[in-house]
Coordinates of C-alpha atoms in Angstrom, one line a residue:
M1 CA 11.1 -11.0 22.5
D2 CA 13.8 -12.0 20.0
L3 CA 13.5 -9.2 17.5
N4 CA 15.4 -10.9 14.7
Q5 CA 13.2 -14.0 14.9
T6 CA 10.1 -11.9 14.9
F7 CA 11.3 -9.9 11.9
E8 CA 12.1 -13.1 10.0
E9 CA 8.6 -14.4 10.7
F10 CA 7.2 -11.3 9.0
V11 CA 9.8 -11.7 6.1
E12 CA 8.5 -15.3 5.6
V13 CA 4.9 -14.1 5.4
A14 CA 5.7 -11.2 3.1
G15 CA 7.8 -13.3 0.8
H16 CA 5.3 -16.2 0.4
P17 CA 1.8 -14.9 -0.1
A18 CA 0.7 -18.0 -1.9
A19 CA 1.5 -20.1 1.2
Q20 CA -0.4 -17.6 3.3
L21 CA -3.4 -17.9 1.0
K22 CA -3.3 -21.7 1.2
K23 CA -3.1 -21.5 5.0
V24 CA -6.2 -19.4 5.1
K25 CA -8.0 -21.9 2.8
D26 CA -6.9 -24.8 4.9
Q27 CA -8.6 -23.1 7.9
G28 CA -11.9 -23.3 6.0
K29 CA -12.1 -19.6 5.3
K30 CA -12.8 -17.8 2.0
A31 CA -10.5 -15.2 0.7
I32 CA -11.1 -12.2 -1.5
G33 CA -8.3 -10.6 -3.6
V34 CA -8.2 -6.8 -3.2
M35 CA -6.4 -4.7 -5.9
P36 CA -5.1 -1.2 -5.2
Y37 CA -6.4 1.3 -4.0
Y38 CA -8.7 2.2 -1.1
A39 CA -11.1 -0.8 -1.3
P40 CA -13.2 -1.2 1.8
E41 CA -11.6 -4.4 3.2
E42 CA -13.9 -4.1 6.2
L43 CA -16.7 -5.4 4.1
V44 CA -14.8 -8.5 3.3
Y45 CA -14.1 -9.1 7.0
A46 CA -17.7 -8.4 7.9
A47 CA -18.7 -11.1 5.4
G48 CA -16.6 -13.7 7.3
M49 CA -13.9 -13.7 4.7
V50 CA -10.2 -12.7 4.6
P51 CA -9.1 -9.8 2.4
F52 CA -5.9 -10.6 0.4
G53 CA -3.9 -7.7 -1.0
L54 CA -2.9 -7.9 -4.7
W55 CA 0.2 -5.6 -5.3
G56 CA 2.1 -7.5 -8.0
S57 CA 5.1 -9.7 -7.4
N58 CA 8.8 -9.4 -7.3
T59 CA 9.4 -13.0 -8.5
K60 CA 6.8 -13.6 -11.3
K61 CA 7.4 -12.9 -15.0
I62 CA 4.8 -11.4 -17.2
K63 CA 3.8 -14.0 -19.8
Q64 CA 0.0 -14.8 -20.1
A65 CA -1.1 -11.3 -19.2
K66 CA 0.4 -10.0 -22.4
E67 CA -2.5 -11.4 -24.2
Y68 CA -4.8 -9.0 -22.4
C69 CA -2.6 -6.0 -21.7
A70 CA -0.9 -3.2 -23.7
S71 CA 2.8 -3.2 -23.2
F72 CA 2.7 0.2 -21.5
Y73 CA 0.6 -1.0 -18.6
C74 CA 2.6 -0.8 -15.3
S75 CA 4.0 -4.1 -14.1
L76 CA 1.9 -3.9 -10.9
A77 CA -1.3 -4.2 -12.8
Q78 CA 0.0 -6.7 -15.3
L79 CA 1.4 -9.0 -12.6
D80 CA -1.9 -9.0 -10.7
L81 CA -3.5 -10.4 -13.9
E82 CA -0.6 -12.8 -14.5
M83 CA -1.1 -14.4 -11.1
L84 CA -4.9 -14.6 -11.7
L85 CA -4.2 -16.3 -15.0
D86 CA -1.4 -18.7 -14.1
G87 CA -3.1 -20.4 -11.1
T88 CA -1.1 -18.6 -8.4
L89 CA -4.3 -17.1 -7.0
D90 CA -6.8 -19.9 -7.8
D91 CA -7.6 -20.3 -4.1
L92 CA -9.2 -16.9 -4.1
D93 CA -13.0 -16.9 -4.0
G94 CA -13.3 -13.5 -5.7
V95 CA -11.5 -10.3 -6.5
I96 CA -12.3 -6.6 -6.0
M97 CA -11.1 -4.4 -8.8
T98 CA -10.6 -0.7 -8.2
V99 CA -10.3 1.9 -11.0
L100 CA -8.5 5.0 -9.7
C101 CA -6.1 5.3 -12.6
D102 CA -6.1 5.1 -16.4
T103 CA -4.4 1.6 -16.2
L104 CA -6.7 0.1 -13.6
R105 CA -9.9 1.1 -15.5
P106 CA -9.3 -1.0 -18.6
M107 CA -7.4 -3.6 -16.5
S108 CA -10.6 -4.2 -14.5
Q109 CA -12.4 -5.2 -17.7
N110 CA -9.5 -7.3 -18.9
I111 CA -9.6 -9.2 -15.6
R112 CA -13.3 -9.7 -15.9
V113 CA -13.1 -11.0 -19.4
A114 CA -10.2 -13.3 -18.5
M115 CA -11.9 -14.7 -15.4
E116 CA -15.2 -15.4 -17.3
K117 CA -13.3 -16.9 -20.3
L118 CA -11.5 -19.3 -17.9
G119 CA -14.4 -20.0 -15.7
K120 CA -12.6 -18.7 -12.6
M121 CA -13.5 -16.5 -9.7
P122 CA -16.2 -13.8 -9.7
T123 CA -15.0 -10.2 -10.1
I124 CA -16.4 -7.2 -8.2
F125 CA -16.1 -3.8 -9.9
L126 CA -15.6 -0.8 -7.6
A127 CA -15.6 2.8 -9.0
H128 CA -14.6 5.5 -6.5
P129 CA -15.7 9.1 -7.2
Q130 CA -13.1 11.8 -7.6
N131 CA -15.4 14.4 -6.1
R132 CA -15.5 12.4 -3.0
R133 CA -16.1 15.1 -0.3
P134 CA -19.5 16.7 -1.2
E135 CA -22.6 14.9 -0.1
Y136 CA -23.3 13.6 -3.6
G137 CA -19.8 12.1 -3.6
I138 CA -20.4 10.4 -0.2
Q139 CA -23.7 9.0 -1.5
Y140 CA -22.1 7.7 -4.7
T141 CA -19.4 6.0 -2.6
I142 CA -22.1 4.4 -0.4
S143 CA -23.9 3.1 -3.5
Q144 CA -20.7 1.5 -4.8
Y145 CA -19.9 0.0 -1.4
N146 CA -23.5 -1.4 -1.3
N147 CA -22.9 -3.1 -4.7
V148 CA -19.7 -4.6 -3.3
K149 CA -21.5 -5.7 -0.1
K150 CA -24.2 -7.5 -2.1
Q151 CA -21.7 -9.4 -4.2
L152 CA -19.6 -10.3 -1.2
E153 CA -22.7 -11.7 0.5
E154 CA -23.4 -13.9 -2.5
I155 CA -19.9 -15.3 -2.3
S156 CA -19.8 -15.8 1.4
G157 CA -23.4 -16.9 1.9
E158 CA -23.5 -14.5 5.0
E159 CA -25.3 -11.3 5.5
I160 CA -23.2 -8.3 6.2
T161 CA -25.2 -6.7 9.1
E162 CA -24.5 -3.2 10.5
E163 CA -23.3 -4.8 13.7
K164 CA -20.8 -7.0 11.8
L165 CA -19.6 -4.0 9.8
A166 CA -19.2 -1.8 12.9
E167 CA -17.1 -4.5 14.5
A168 CA -15.0 -4.8 11.4
I169 CA -14.3 -1.1 11.5
K170 CA -13.0 -1.4 15.1
V171 CA -10.8 -4.4 14.1
F172 CA -9.3 -2.5 11.2
N173 CA -8.9 0.8 13.1
R174 CA -6.9 -1.1 15.7
S175 CA -4.7 -2.5 12.9
R176 CA -4.2 0.9 11.3
A177 CA -3.2 2.3 14.7
A178 CA -0.7 -0.5 15.3
R179 CA 0.9 0.1 11.8
R180 CA 1.1 3.9 12.4
Q181 CA 2.8 3.2 15.7
F182 CA 5.2 0.7 14.0
V183 CA 6.2 3.3 11.4
K184 CA 6.9 5.8 14.1
L185 CA 9.0 3.4 16.2
A186 CA 10.8 2.1 13.1
G187 CA 11.8 5.7 12.3
Q188 CA 13.0 6.2 15.9
H189 CA 15.0 2.9 15.9
P190 CA 16.7 2.4 12.6
E191 CA 19.4 0.5 14.3
A192 CA 16.9 -2.2 15.2
V193 CA 14.5 -2.0 12.2
S194 CA 16.2 -2.3 8.8
A195 CA 14.5 -1.1 5.6
V196 CA 14.0 -4.7 4.5
H197 CA 12.4 -5.7 7.8
R198 CA 10.2 -2.5 7.9
S199 CA 8.8 -3.4 4.5
A200 CA 8.2 -7.0 5.4
V201 CA 6.2 -6.0 8.5
L202 CA 4.0 -3.6 6.6
K203 CA 3.6 -5.9 3.6
S204 CA 2.5 -8.9 5.8
A205 CA -0.7 -7.0 6.6
F206 CA -2.0 -7.8 3.2
F207 CA -1.6 -11.5 3.6
M208 CA -2.7 -12.3 7.2
P209 CA -6.1 -12.2 9.0
K210 CA -6.2 -8.8 10.6
D211 CA -6.7 -9.9 14.2
E212 CA -3.7 -12.3 14.0
Y213 CA -1.6 -9.6 12.3
T214 CA -2.5 -6.9 14.7
E215 CA -1.8 -9.0 17.8
K216 CA 1.6 -9.9 16.4
L217 CA 2.5 -6.3 15.5
E218 CA 1.4 -4.9 18.8
A219 CA 3.8 -7.3 20.6
L220 CA 6.6 -6.1 18.3
N221 CA 5.7 -2.5 19.0
A222 CA 5.9 -3.1 22.7
A223 CA 9.4 -4.6 22.3
L224 CA 10.5 -1.7 20.2
E225 CA 9.2 0.8 22.7
A226 CA 11.3 -0.8 25.4
L227 CA 14.5 -0.3 23.5
P228 CA 17.0 2.4 24.7
E229 CA 17.3 5.6 22.7
S230 CA 18.8 5.1 19.3
D231 CA 22.5 5.9 18.6
W232 CA 22.0 5.9 14.8
D233 CA 24.8 7.6 12.9
G234 CA 23.5 7.1 9.4
V235 CA 21.2 9.3 7.3
R236 CA 17.4 9.4 7.4
I237 CA 15.1 9.7 4.5
V238 CA 11.4 9.9 3.6
T239 CA 10.2 7.6 0.8
S240 CA 7.4 8.4 -1.6
G241 CA 5.7 6.6 -4.4
I242 CA 3.3 3.8 -5.1
I243 CA 5.3 0.8 -4.0
A244 CA 8.9 0.0 -2.8
D245 CA 8.9 -3.5 -1.5
N246 CA 11.7 -5.3 -3.4
P247 CA 14.1 -6.6 -0.7
A248 CA 17.1 -6.4 -3.1
L249 CA 16.4 -2.7 -3.6
L250 CA 15.8 -2.0 0.1
Q251 CA 19.0 -3.9 1.0
I252 CA 20.9 -1.1 -0.8
L253 CA 19.5 1.4 1.7
D254 CA 20.6 -0.8 4.6
E255 CA 24.1 -1.3 3.2
N256 CA 24.5 2.5 3.0
K257 CA 23.0 3.3 6.4
I258 CA 20.0 5.0 4.9
A259 CA 17.1 4.7 7.3
I260 CA 13.5 5.3 6.4
A261 CA 12.2 7.8 8.9
A262 CA 8.7 8.0 7.4
D263 CA 7.0 7.3 4.1
D264 CA 4.3 8.5 1.7
V265 CA 4.0 5.2 -0.1
A266 CA 0.7 4.0 -1.4
H267 CA 1.6 0.4 -0.5
E268 CA 2.5 1.4 3.0
S269 CA 1.4 4.5 5.1
R270 CA -1.3 5.7 2.7
M271 CA -3.1 2.5 3.4
F272 CA -3.6 3.3 7.1
R273 CA -3.3 7.1 7.5
V274 CA -7.1 7.5 7.9
D275 CA -9.4 5.7 10.3
A276 CA -13.2 5.2 9.8
S277 CA -15.5 6.5 12.4
E278 CA -16.8 4.0 15.0
E279 CA -19.9 6.0 15.5
G280 CA -23.2 6.1 13.5
D281 CA -23.9 4.4 10.2
P282 CA -20.9 2.1 9.5
M283 CA -21.4 2.2 5.7
R284 CA -21.3 6.0 5.7
A285 CA -18.3 5.9 8.0
L286 CA -16.4 3.9 5.3
A287 CA -17.5 6.4 2.6
Q288 CA -16.4 9.3 4.8
Q289 CA -13.0 7.6 5.4
F290 CA -12.4 7.5 1.6
A291 CA -13.5 11.2 1.4
D292 CA -11.0 12.1 4.1
Q293 CA -8.1 10.5 2.1
D294 CA -5.7 13.2 0.8
Y295 CA -2.2 13.9 -0.6
D296 CA -2.4 11.2 -3.3
V297 CA -1.6 11.7 -6.9
L298 CA -4.6 9.5 -7.9
L299 CA -7.1 11.6 -6.0
Y300 CA -8.5 14.9 -7.1
D301 CA -7.5 17.8 -4.8
E302 CA -10.4 20.1 -4.8
Q303 CA -8.9 22.2 -2.0
S304 CA -6.0 23.6 -4.0
S305 CA -4.8 24.0 -7.6
E306 CA -1.3 23.5 -6.3
N307 CA 0.4 20.2 -5.5
R308 CA -0.3 19.7 -1.8
R309 CA 1.2 16.2 -1.8
A310 CA 4.6 17.9 -2.3
E311 CA 3.8 20.1 0.7
Y312 CA 2.8 17.0 2.7
V313 CA 6.0 15.1 1.8
V314 CA 8.1 18.2 2.8
S315 CA 6.3 18.3 6.2
L316 CA 7.0 14.6 6.7
L317 CA 10.7 15.2 6.2
K318 CA 10.8 18.1 8.7
D319 CA 8.6 16.4 11.3
N320 CA 10.7 13.2 11.2
D321 CA 14.2 14.8 11.3
A322 CA 15.0 13.4 7.8
Q323 CA 17.7 14.8 5.5
G324 CA 16.3 13.8 2.1
V325 CA 13.6 12.2 0.0
V326 CA 13.7 9.2 -2.3
V327 CA 10.9 9.2 -4.9
F328 CA 10.3 5.6 -6.1
M329 CA 8.6 6.2 -9.4
Q330 CA 6.7 3.3 -11.0
N331 CA 7.7 2.8 -14.6
F332 CA 4.8 3.5 -17.1
C333 CA 2.8 5.3 -14.4
D334 CA 1.4 8.4 -16.1
P335 CA 0.0 10.1 -13.0
E336 CA 3.4 9.9 -11.2
E337 CA 5.4 11.1 -14.2
M338 CA 3.0 14.0 -14.7
E339 CA 3.2 15.0 -11.1
Y340 CA 7.0 14.8 -10.7
P341 CA 7.8 18.4 -12.0
A342 CA 5.5 19.8 -9.3
L343 CA 7.2 17.6 -6.6
R344 CA 10.6 18.6 -7.8
K345 CA 9.7 22.3 -7.8
A346 CA 8.5 22.1 -4.2
F347 CA 11.6 20.2 -3.1
D348 CA 13.8 22.8 -4.7
E349 CA 11.9 25.7 -3.2
N350 CA 12.3 24.1 0.3
H351 CA 16.0 23.1 -0.3
V352 CA 15.1 19.4 0.1
H353 CA 17.7 16.9 -1.2
H354 CA 16.0 14.2 -3.3
I355 CA 16.5 11.6 -6.0
R356 CA 14.1 9.9 -8.2
L357 CA 14.5 6.2 -8.9
G358 CA 12.5 4.5 -11.7
I359 CA 11.4 1.1 -10.4
D360 CA 9.6 -1.9 -11.9
H361 CA 8.5 -5.3 -10.5
Q362 CA 10.5 -7.0 -13.2
M363 CA 13.8 -5.4 -12.3
V364 CA 16.6 -7.7 -11.3
D365 CA 19.6 -5.5 -11.9
F366 CA 19.9 -2.6 -9.3
G367 CA 23.4 -1.4 -10.3
Q368 CA 22.2 2.1 -11.3
A369 CA 20.1 2.4 -8.2
R370 CA 23.0 1.3 -6.0
T371 CA 25.3 3.9 -7.5
A372 CA 22.6 6.6 -7.1
L373 CA 21.8 5.7 -3.5
Q374 CA 25.5 5.5 -2.5
A375 CA 26.1 9.0 -4.0
F376 CA 22.9 10.3 -2.3
A377 CA 24.0 9.0 1.1
D378 CA 27.3 10.8 0.7
V379 CA 25.4 14.1 -0.2
L380 CA 23.2 13.8 2.9
Q381 CA 26.1 13.0 5.2
E382 CA 27.9 16.1 3.9
A383 CA 24.7 18.2 4.4
M384 CA 24.5 16.9 8.0
M385 CA 28.1 17.9 8.7
A386 CA 27.8 21.3 7.1

């Protein structure tokens, strides 16, 4: 396998989601847009349709969405609405809207109003419970997923049977396993997998049919496993935050020989950390999968009054032989901003080098980020040599 060619194929997919959507439609398939976070994409697949991730855009400008949004909404949410308004996503047959933060809650209604006003695609509202682990939380999640199921069946014209849903879970578990393996191999071979390419591979999962994506990724994983032991002489970091997919920003990591050993990023590993059971009732399995999600600023942590996400990120650093943490903080994200003091406290107590970078989908000038990352790389190099 030509690794560079394979990576460039993933870069093409990740950089041109509209073209991927058109490709899906040209194949006679229906596509459902899925906003962050934790929507059961298996239901879309079981309905014979293709789930299509909506995580903003690094190239769009916010214009029409300003009519519906407050200026302090994060750019990720505003850009999802912008693309729904400006025609970029007109090929979608529907959109699932989740409401796990204070921006997504009103945004879901803004999108519904906008789509109805313009006579566009149907919208599907999905409310997850915060008390997700008790039986009443499981039952509430199941009831919400059944509402989504019913609306997806109306759009697709196909019944989502238990057999189809069980098969979908197997398909998605296989994809999650392949992505976990890729993250591990990318951390072991930073000389072969740049930060830019790593992001493109993971981002492509949102825009390709899962079977096609997984087959392509498993072939890449096999090629990476065959590589000789890495001779990487740069530094290694753990990344954390909601999203860090801008190639211009990631290129700065590559230029300074900063490798991503592991991540706690919502757009990346949080999406495939937890599998759904392939035994028993498949709808309950999906509800239990959400209940088993953890270490996320958007999820209530009933097991501890302390910040266990910080504990988790520190363990990622130690388990993956990393020297520091880069926190990519989404501008205007209240949960992340409120959580940061607890993260910093945990990092300081564990003597973990870290920096916080404020990011936004609308950013085009990364001068400050470049300076900060260059200095951070020097600090980590010195720490390695001490």
